[in-house]
Tab-separated table of C-alpha atoms in Angstrom:
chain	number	residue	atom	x	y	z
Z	140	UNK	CA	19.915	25.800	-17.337
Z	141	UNK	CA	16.414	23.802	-17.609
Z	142	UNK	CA	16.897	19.897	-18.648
Z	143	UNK	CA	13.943	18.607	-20.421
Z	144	UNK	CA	11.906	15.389	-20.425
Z	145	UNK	CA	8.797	14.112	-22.206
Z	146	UNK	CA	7.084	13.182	-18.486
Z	147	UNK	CA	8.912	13.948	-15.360
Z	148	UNK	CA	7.971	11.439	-12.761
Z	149	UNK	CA	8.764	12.742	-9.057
Z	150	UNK	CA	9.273	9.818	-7.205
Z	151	UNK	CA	10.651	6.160	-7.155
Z	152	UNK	CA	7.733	4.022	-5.830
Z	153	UNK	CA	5.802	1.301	-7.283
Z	154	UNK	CA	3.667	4.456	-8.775
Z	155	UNK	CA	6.622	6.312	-10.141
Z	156	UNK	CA	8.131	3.245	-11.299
Z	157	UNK	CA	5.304	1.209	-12.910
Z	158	UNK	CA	3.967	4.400	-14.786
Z	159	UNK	CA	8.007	5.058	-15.892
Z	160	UNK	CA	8.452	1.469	-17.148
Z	161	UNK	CA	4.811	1.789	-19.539
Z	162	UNK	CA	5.603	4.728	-20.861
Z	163	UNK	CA	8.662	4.018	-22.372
Z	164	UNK	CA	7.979	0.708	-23.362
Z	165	UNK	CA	5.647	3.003	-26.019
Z	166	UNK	CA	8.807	5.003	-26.656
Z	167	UNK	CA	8.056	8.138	-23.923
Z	168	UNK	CA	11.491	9.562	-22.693
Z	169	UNK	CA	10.793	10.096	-19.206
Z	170	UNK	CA	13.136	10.904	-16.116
Z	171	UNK	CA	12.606	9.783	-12.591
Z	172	UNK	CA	13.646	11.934	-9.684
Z	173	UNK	CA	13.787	10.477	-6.356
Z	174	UNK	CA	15.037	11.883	-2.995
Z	175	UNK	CA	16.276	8.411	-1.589
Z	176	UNK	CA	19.226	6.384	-2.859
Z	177	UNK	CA	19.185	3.321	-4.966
Z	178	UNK	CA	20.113	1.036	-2.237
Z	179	UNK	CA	17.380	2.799	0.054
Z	180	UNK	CA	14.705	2.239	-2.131
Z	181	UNK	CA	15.217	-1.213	-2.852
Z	182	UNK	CA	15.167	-2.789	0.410
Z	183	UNK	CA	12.422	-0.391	2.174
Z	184	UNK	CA	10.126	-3.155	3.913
Z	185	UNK	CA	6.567	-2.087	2.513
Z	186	UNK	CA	3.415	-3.457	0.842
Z	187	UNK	CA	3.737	-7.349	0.321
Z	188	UNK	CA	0.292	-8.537	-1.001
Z	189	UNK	CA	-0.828	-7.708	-4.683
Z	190	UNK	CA	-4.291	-7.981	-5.943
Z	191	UNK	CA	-4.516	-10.097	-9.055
Z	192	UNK	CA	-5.499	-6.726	-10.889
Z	193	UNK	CA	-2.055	-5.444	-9.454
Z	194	UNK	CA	-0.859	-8.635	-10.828
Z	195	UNK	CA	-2.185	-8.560	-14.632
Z	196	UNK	CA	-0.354	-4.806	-14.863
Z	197	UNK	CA	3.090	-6.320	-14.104
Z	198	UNK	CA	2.145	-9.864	-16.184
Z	199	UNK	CA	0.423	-8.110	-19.324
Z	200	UNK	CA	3.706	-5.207	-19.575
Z	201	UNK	CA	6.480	-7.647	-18.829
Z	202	UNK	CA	7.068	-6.643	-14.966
Z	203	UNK	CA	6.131	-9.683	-13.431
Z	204	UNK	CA	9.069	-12.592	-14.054
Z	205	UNK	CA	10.418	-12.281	-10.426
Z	206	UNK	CA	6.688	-12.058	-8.678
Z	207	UNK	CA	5.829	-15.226	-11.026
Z	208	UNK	CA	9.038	-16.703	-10.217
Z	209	UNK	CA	9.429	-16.008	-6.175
Z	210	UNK	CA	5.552	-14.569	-5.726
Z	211	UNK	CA	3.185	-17.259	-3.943
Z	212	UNK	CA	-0.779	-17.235	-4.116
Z	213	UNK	CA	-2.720	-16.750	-1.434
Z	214	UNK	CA	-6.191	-16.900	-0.997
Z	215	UNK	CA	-6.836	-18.107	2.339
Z	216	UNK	CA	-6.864	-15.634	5.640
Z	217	UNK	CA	-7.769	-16.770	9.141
Z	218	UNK	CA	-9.454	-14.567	12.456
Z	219	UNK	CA	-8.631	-16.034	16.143
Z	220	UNK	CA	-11.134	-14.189	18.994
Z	221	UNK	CA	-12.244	-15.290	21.890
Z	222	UNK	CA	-14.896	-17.572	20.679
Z	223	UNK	CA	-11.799	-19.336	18.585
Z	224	UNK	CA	-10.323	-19.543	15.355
Z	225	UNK	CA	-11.816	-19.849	11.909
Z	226	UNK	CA	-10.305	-19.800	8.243
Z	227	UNK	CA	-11.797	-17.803	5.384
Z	228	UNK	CA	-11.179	-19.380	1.993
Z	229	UNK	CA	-11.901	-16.383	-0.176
Z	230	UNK	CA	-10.602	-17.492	-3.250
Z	231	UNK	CA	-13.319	-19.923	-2.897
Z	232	UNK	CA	-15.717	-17.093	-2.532
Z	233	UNK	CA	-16.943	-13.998	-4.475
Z	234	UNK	CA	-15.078	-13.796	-7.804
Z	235	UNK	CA	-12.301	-16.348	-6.865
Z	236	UNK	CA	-9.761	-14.288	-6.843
Z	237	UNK	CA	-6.346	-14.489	-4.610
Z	238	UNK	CA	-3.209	-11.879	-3.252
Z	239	UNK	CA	-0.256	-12.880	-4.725
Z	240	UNK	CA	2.475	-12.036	-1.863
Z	241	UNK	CA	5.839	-10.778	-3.177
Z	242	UNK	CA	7.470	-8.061	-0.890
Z	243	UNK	CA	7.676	-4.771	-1.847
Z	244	UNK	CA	11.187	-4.352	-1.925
Z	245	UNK	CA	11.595	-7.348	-4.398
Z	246	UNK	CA	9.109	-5.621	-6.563
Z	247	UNK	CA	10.839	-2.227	-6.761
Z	248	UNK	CA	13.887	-4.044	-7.139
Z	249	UNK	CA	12.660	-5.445	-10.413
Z	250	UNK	CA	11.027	-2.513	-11.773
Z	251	UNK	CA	14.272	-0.119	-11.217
Z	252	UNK	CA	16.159	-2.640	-13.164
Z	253	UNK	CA	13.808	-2.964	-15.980
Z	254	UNK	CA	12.868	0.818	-16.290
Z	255	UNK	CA	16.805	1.221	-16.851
Z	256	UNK	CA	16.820	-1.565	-18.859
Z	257	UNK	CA	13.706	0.269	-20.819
Z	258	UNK	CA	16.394	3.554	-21.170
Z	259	UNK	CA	14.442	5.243	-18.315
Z	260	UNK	CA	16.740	7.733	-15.792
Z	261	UNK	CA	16.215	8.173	-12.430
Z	262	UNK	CA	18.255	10.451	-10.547
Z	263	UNK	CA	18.699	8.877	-6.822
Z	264	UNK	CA	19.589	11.431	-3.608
Z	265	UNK	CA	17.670	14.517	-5.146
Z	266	UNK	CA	15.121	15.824	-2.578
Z	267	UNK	CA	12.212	17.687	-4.881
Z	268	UNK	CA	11.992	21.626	-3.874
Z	269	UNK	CA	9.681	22.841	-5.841
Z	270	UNK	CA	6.889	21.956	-8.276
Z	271	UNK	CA	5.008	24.095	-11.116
Z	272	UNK	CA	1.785	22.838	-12.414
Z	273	UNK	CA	1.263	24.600	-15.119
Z	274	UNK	CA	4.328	24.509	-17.109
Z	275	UNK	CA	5.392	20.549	-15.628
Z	276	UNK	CA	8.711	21.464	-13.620
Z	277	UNK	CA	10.669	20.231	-10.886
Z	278	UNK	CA	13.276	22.432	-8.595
Z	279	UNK	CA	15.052	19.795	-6.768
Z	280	UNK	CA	18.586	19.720	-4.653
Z	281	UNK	CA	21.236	17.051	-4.685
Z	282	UNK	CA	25.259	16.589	-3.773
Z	283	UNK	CA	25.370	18.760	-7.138
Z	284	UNK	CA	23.244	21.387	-5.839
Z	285	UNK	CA	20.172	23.235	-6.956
Z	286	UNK	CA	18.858	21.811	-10.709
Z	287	UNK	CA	15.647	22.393	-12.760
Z	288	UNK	CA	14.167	19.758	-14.589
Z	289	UNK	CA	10.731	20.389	-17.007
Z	290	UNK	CA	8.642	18.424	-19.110
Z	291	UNK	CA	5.568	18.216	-21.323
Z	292	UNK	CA	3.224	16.746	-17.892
Z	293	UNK	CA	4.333	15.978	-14.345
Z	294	UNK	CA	3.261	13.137	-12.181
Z	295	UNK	CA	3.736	13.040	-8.924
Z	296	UNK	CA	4.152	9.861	-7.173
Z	297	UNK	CA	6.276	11.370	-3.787
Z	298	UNK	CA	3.666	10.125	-1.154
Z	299	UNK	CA	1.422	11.798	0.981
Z	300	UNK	CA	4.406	13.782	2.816
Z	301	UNK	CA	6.395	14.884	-0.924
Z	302	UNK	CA	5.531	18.212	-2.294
Z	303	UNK	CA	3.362	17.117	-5.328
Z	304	UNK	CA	-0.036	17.017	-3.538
Z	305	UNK	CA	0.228	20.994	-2.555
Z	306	UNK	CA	0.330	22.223	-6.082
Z	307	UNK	CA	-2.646	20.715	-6.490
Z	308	UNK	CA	-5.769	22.804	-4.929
Z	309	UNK	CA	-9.029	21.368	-3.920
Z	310	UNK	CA	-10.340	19.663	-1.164
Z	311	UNK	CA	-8.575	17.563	1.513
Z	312	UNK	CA	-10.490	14.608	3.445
Z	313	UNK	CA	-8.614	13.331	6.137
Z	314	UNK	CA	-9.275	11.197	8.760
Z	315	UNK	CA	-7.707	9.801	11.741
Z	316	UNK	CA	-8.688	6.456	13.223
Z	317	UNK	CA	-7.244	6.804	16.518
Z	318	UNK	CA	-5.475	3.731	16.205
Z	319	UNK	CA	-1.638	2.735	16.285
Z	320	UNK	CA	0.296	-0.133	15.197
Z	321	UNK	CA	3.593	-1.382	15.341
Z	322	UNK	CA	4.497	-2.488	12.631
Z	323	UNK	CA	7.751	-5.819	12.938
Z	324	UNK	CA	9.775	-7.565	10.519
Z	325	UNK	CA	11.028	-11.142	11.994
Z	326	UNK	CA	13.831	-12.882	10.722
Z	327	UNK	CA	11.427	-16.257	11.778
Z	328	UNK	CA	9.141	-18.409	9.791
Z	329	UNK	CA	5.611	-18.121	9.571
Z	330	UNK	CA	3.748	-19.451	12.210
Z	331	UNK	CA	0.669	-19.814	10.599
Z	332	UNK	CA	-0.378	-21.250	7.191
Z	333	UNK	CA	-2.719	-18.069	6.767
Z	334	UNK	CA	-2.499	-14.507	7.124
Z	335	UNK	CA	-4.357	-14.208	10.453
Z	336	UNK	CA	-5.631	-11.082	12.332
Z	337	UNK	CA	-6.413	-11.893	16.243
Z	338	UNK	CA	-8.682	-10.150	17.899
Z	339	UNK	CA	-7.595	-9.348	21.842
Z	340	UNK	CA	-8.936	-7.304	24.579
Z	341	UNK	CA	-5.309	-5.790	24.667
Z	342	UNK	CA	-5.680	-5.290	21.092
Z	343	UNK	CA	-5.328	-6.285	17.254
Z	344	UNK	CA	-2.745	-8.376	16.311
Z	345	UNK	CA	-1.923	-9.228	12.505
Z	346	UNK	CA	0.474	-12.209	11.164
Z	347	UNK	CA	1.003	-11.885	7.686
Z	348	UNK	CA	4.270	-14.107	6.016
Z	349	UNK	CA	6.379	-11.849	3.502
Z	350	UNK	CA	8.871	-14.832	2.421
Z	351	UNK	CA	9.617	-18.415	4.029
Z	352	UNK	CA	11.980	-16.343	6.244
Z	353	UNK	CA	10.475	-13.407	7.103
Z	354	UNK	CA	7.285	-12.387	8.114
Z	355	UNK	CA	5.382	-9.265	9.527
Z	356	UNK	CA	3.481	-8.774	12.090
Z	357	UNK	CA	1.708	-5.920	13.347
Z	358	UNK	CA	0.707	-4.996	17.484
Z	359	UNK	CA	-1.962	-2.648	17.888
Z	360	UNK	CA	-0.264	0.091	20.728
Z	361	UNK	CA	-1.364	2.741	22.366
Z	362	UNK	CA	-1.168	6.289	20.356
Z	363	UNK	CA	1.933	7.882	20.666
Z	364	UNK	CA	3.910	5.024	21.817
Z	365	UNK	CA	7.884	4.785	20.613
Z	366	UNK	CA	9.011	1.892	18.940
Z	367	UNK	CA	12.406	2.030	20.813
Z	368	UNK	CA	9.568	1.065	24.024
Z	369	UNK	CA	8.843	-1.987	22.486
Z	370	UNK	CA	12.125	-4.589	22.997
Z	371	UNK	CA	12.488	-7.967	21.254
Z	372	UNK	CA	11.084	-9.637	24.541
Z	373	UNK	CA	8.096	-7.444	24.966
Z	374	UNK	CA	6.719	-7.705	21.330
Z	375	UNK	CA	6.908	-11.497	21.512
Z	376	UNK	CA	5.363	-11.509	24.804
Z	377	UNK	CA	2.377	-9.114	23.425
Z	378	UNK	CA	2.259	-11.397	20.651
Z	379	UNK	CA	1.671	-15.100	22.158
Z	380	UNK	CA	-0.450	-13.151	24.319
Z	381	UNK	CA	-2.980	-11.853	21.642
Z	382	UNK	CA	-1.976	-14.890	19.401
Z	383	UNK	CA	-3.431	-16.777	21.994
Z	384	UNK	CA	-0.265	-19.569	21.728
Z	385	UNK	CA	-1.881	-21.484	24.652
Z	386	UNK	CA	-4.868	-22.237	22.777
Z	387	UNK	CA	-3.306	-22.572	19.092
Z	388	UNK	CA	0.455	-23.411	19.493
Z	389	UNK	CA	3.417	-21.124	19.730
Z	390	UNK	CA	4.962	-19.013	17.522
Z	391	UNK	CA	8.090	-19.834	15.450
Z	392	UNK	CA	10.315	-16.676	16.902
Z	393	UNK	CA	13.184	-14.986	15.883
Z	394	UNK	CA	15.622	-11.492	15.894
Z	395	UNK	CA	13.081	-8.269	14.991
Z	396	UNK	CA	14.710	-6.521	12.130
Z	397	UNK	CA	12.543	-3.846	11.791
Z	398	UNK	CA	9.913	-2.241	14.089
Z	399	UNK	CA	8.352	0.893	12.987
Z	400	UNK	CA	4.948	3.125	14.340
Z	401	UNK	CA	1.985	3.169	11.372
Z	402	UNK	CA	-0.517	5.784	12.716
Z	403	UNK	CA	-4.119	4.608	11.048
Z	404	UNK	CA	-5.175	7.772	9.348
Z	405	UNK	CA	-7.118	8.125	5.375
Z	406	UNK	CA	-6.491	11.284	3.115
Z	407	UNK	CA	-8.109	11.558	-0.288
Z	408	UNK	CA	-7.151	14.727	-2.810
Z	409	UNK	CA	-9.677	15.821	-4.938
Z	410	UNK	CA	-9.213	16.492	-7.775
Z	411	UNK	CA	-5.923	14.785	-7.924
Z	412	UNK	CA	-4.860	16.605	-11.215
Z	413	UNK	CA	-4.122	20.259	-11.898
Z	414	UNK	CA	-2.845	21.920	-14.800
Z	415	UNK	CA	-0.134	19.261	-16.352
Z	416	UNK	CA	0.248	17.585	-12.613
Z	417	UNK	CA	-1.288	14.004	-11.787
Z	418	UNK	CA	-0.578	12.450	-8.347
Z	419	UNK	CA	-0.379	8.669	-8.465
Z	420	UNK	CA	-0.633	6.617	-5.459
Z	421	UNK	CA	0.613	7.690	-1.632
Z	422	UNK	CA	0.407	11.202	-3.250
Z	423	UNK	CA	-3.578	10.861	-4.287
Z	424	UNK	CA	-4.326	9.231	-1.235
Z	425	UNK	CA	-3.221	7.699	1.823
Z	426	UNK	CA	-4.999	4.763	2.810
Z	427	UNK	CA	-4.925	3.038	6.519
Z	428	UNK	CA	-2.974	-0.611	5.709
Z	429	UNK	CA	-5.672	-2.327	6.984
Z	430	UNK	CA	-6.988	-3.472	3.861
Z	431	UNK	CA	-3.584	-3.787	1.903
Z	432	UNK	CA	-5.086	-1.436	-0.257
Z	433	UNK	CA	-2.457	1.122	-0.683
Z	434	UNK	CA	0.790	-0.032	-3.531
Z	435	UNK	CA	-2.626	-2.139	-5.615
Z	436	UNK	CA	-4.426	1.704	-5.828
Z	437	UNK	CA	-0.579	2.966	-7.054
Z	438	UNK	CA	-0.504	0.533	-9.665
Z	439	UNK	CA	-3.568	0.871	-10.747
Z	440	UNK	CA	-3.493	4.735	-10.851
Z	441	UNK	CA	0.059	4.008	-12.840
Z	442	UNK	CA	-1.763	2.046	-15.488
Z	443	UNK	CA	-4.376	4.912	-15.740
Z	444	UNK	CA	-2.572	7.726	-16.316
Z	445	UNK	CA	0.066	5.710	-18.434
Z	446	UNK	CA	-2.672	5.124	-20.634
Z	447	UNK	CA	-3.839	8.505	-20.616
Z	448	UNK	CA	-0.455	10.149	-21.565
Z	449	UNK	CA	-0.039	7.661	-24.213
Z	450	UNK	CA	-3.518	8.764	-25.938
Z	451	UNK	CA	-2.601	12.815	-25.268
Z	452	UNK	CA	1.009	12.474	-26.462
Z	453	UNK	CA	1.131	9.554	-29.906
Z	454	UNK	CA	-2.485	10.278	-30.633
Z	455	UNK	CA	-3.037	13.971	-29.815
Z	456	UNK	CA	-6.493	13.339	-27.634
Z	457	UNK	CA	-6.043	14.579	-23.879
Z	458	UNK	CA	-9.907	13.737	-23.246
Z	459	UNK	CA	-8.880	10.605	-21.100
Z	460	UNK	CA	-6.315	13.331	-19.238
Z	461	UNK	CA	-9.024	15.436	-18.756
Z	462	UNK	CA	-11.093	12.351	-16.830
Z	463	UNK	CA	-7.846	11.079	-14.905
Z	464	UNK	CA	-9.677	12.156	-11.508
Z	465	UNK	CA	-12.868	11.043	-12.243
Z	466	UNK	CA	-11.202	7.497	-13.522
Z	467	UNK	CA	-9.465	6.812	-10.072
Z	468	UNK	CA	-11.456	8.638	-7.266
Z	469	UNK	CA	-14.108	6.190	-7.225
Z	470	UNK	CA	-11.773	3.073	-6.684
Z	471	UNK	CA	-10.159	5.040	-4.058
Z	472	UNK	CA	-13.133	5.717	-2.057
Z	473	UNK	CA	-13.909	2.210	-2.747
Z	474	UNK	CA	-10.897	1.294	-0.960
Z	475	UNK	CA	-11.233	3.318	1.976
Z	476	UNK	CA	-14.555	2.393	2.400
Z	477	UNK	CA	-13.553	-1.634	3.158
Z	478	UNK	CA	-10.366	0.090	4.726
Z	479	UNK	CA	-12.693	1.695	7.189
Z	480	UNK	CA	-14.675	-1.323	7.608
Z	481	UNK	CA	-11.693	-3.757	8.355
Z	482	UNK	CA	-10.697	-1.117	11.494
Z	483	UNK	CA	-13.977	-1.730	12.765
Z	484	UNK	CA	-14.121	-5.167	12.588
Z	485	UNK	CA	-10.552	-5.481	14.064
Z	486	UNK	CA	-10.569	-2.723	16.501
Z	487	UNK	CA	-13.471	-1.643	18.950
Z	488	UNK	CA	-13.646	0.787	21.959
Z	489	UNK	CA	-13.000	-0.264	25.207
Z	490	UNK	CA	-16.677	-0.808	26.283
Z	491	UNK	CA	-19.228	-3.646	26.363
Z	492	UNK	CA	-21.084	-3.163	23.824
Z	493	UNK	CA	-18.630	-2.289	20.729
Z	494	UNK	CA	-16.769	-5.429	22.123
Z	495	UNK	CA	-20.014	-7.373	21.733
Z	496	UNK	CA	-20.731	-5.407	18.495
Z	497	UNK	CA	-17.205	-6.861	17.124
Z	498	UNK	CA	-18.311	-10.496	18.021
Z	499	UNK	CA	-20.988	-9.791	16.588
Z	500	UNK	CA	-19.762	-8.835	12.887
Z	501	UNK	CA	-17.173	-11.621	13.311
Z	502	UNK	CA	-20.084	-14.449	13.868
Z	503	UNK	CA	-21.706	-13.274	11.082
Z	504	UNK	CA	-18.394	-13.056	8.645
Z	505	UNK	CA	-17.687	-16.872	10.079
Z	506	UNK	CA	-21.345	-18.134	9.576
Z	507	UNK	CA	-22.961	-15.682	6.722
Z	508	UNK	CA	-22.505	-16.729	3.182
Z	509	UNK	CA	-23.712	-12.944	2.076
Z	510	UNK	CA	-20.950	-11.185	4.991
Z	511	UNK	CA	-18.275	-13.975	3.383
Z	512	UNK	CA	-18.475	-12.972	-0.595
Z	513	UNK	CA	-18.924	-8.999	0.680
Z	514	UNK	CA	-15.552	-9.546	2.448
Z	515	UNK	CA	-14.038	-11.332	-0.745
Z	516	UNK	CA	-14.980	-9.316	-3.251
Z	517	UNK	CA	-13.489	-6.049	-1.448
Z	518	UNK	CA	-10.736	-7.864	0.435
Z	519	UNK	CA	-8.788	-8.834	-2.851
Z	520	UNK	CA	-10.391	-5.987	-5.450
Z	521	UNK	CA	-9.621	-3.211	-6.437
């Protein structure tokens, strides 16, 4: 037996979920299916900053009231080398524009609840088997066993690992930027008023504040490194070290909750639509988290294609289907681009002159006016 949908949505992410709750605000039935269980996905430790793009989806379709409530702005990051410390004020800069940070947890939270509110399904703990393009179906397995699920279009919003993106053919550009972080959740305070990326000979370091009592930081370690190698007292140690605490004051410490291995590595589909399949977010591209580019190109994407299947299935005109790809690629590569950009500028090889290279490009983002509203413009847009 086949169930049927409007638009079946494979996977509970901010795409999944942001496309789910605009659609049936406009009174499309559609049906979430998502391999993870409710509690799982709403307390994975992700994405924290949102682009004020990011921010007018959830404001303008009624998603926002907890990121308006709990959200804060921030528009002020800060770089610490060996030639010092300095603060960018990019709101200040380019278009003015600022992150609001509101963890991504938070923010699935509050778009599960509304999309049910919205009389959305999902169906949690079913692991997606099987996809078919052309007529918009999903085989997928749960405690129930083996189910089929079809609809009028598919989107796939299951990441760059879910099966979505291989029912789609084209071309694959990947790239791997031979660099590693760790990636920590702190049950501390933020030691720093800014988010602040420090720039060590033993490598990158990143502070970035995800609520007044947690905040992430990232270590850059060498590939293939396990996180179980890095204990409590090691990561702090690595961290006053390339925090440079003797120079700028210590660090407000505290128990690490999490502490995961993010391999830097970019992969763009193209197209990312075949037949009555769209991939949204993770599943179109990855992106390296440099930039904090990666759940701001999901909702965007969301608001595309939401769009889109609103014109193709209340106004019978699939022409903005038809130029779903062509819409989003652009952006993406726009994205990876500064992506790209920020690993250079925070990473270099271990030799003279790509160290002096780096100081180089970060004198000229301290002191150039033009390097400054570059950085702003791409740092926050999307």
């Amino acid at each position: 037996m086949v169930d049927h949908t409007t638009v079946l949505i494979a996977g509970a992410g901010p795409a999944g979920l942001v496309l789910g709750n605009l659609l049936q605000a406009q009174g499309i039935r559609t049906l979430v299916v998502e391999r993870a269980s409710r509690e799982q996905v709403q307390t994975r430790a992700r994405a924290g900053f949102l682009g004020p793009n990011s921010a007018r989806v959830l404001t303008e379709h009624g998603l926002g009231a907890g990121m308006l409530h709990k959200g804060r702005s921030h528009g002020v990051c800060a770089f610490r080398g060996e030639d010092g410390e300095f603060e960018l004020d990019y709101s200040a800069l380019g278009r003015g524009e600022v992150h609001t940070v509101y963890p991504q947890q938070d923010l699935v939270t509050d778009l599960v609840a509304e999309y049910l509110d919205r009389g959305g399904e999902i169906r949690f703990g079913a692991t997606v088997t099987g996809v078919d393009s052309g007529t918009a179906t999903i085989r997928y397995r749960d405690e129930q066993g083996e189910s089929v699920v079809s609809g009028r279009f598919l989107a796939g919003c299951d990441g760059g690992n879910g099966i979505s993106r291989t029912a789609v053919p084209g071309r694959r550009y990947s790239q791997d930027h031979g660099v590693s972080w760790l990636a920590v959740l702190a049950e501390a305070p933020q030691s720093m008023a800014a988010v602040t990326y420090a720039i060590h000979d033993d490598g990158f370091a990143g502070h970035m504040a995800r609520s007044p009592e947690v905040t992430r930081y990232y270590l850059q370690v060498p590939p293939g490194d396990a996180p179980e190698a890095w204990t409590d007292d090691r990561i702090w140690a690595a961290l006053r070290t390339r925090m440079r605490v003797d120079d700028f004051g210590q660090l407000k410490e505290g128990p690490i909750v999490e502490r995961r291995i993010v391999r830097l590595r970019s992969e763009v589909v193209d197209p990312i639509q075949h037949d009555r399949l769209f991939l949204v977010g993770d599943a179109a591209s990855h992106i390296s988290p440099s930039a904090a580019k990666g759940a701001n190109l999901a909702i965007m994407e969301a608001e595309v294609l939401a769009s889109a299947l609103t014109s193709a299935l209340l106004r019978d005109d699939e022409r903005p289907l038809a130029e779903y790809s062509r819409t989003c690629l652009p952006r993406v590569w726009r994205a990876q681009e500064f992506s790209r950009w920020m690993i250079d500028l925070l990473h270099a090889p271990d030799d003279d002159f790509h160290r002096a290279l780096r100081r180089a490009r970060l004198h000229s983002l301290r002191d150039g006016r033009a390097h400054q509203n570059f950085f702003a413009e791409h740092y926050v847009g999307i």
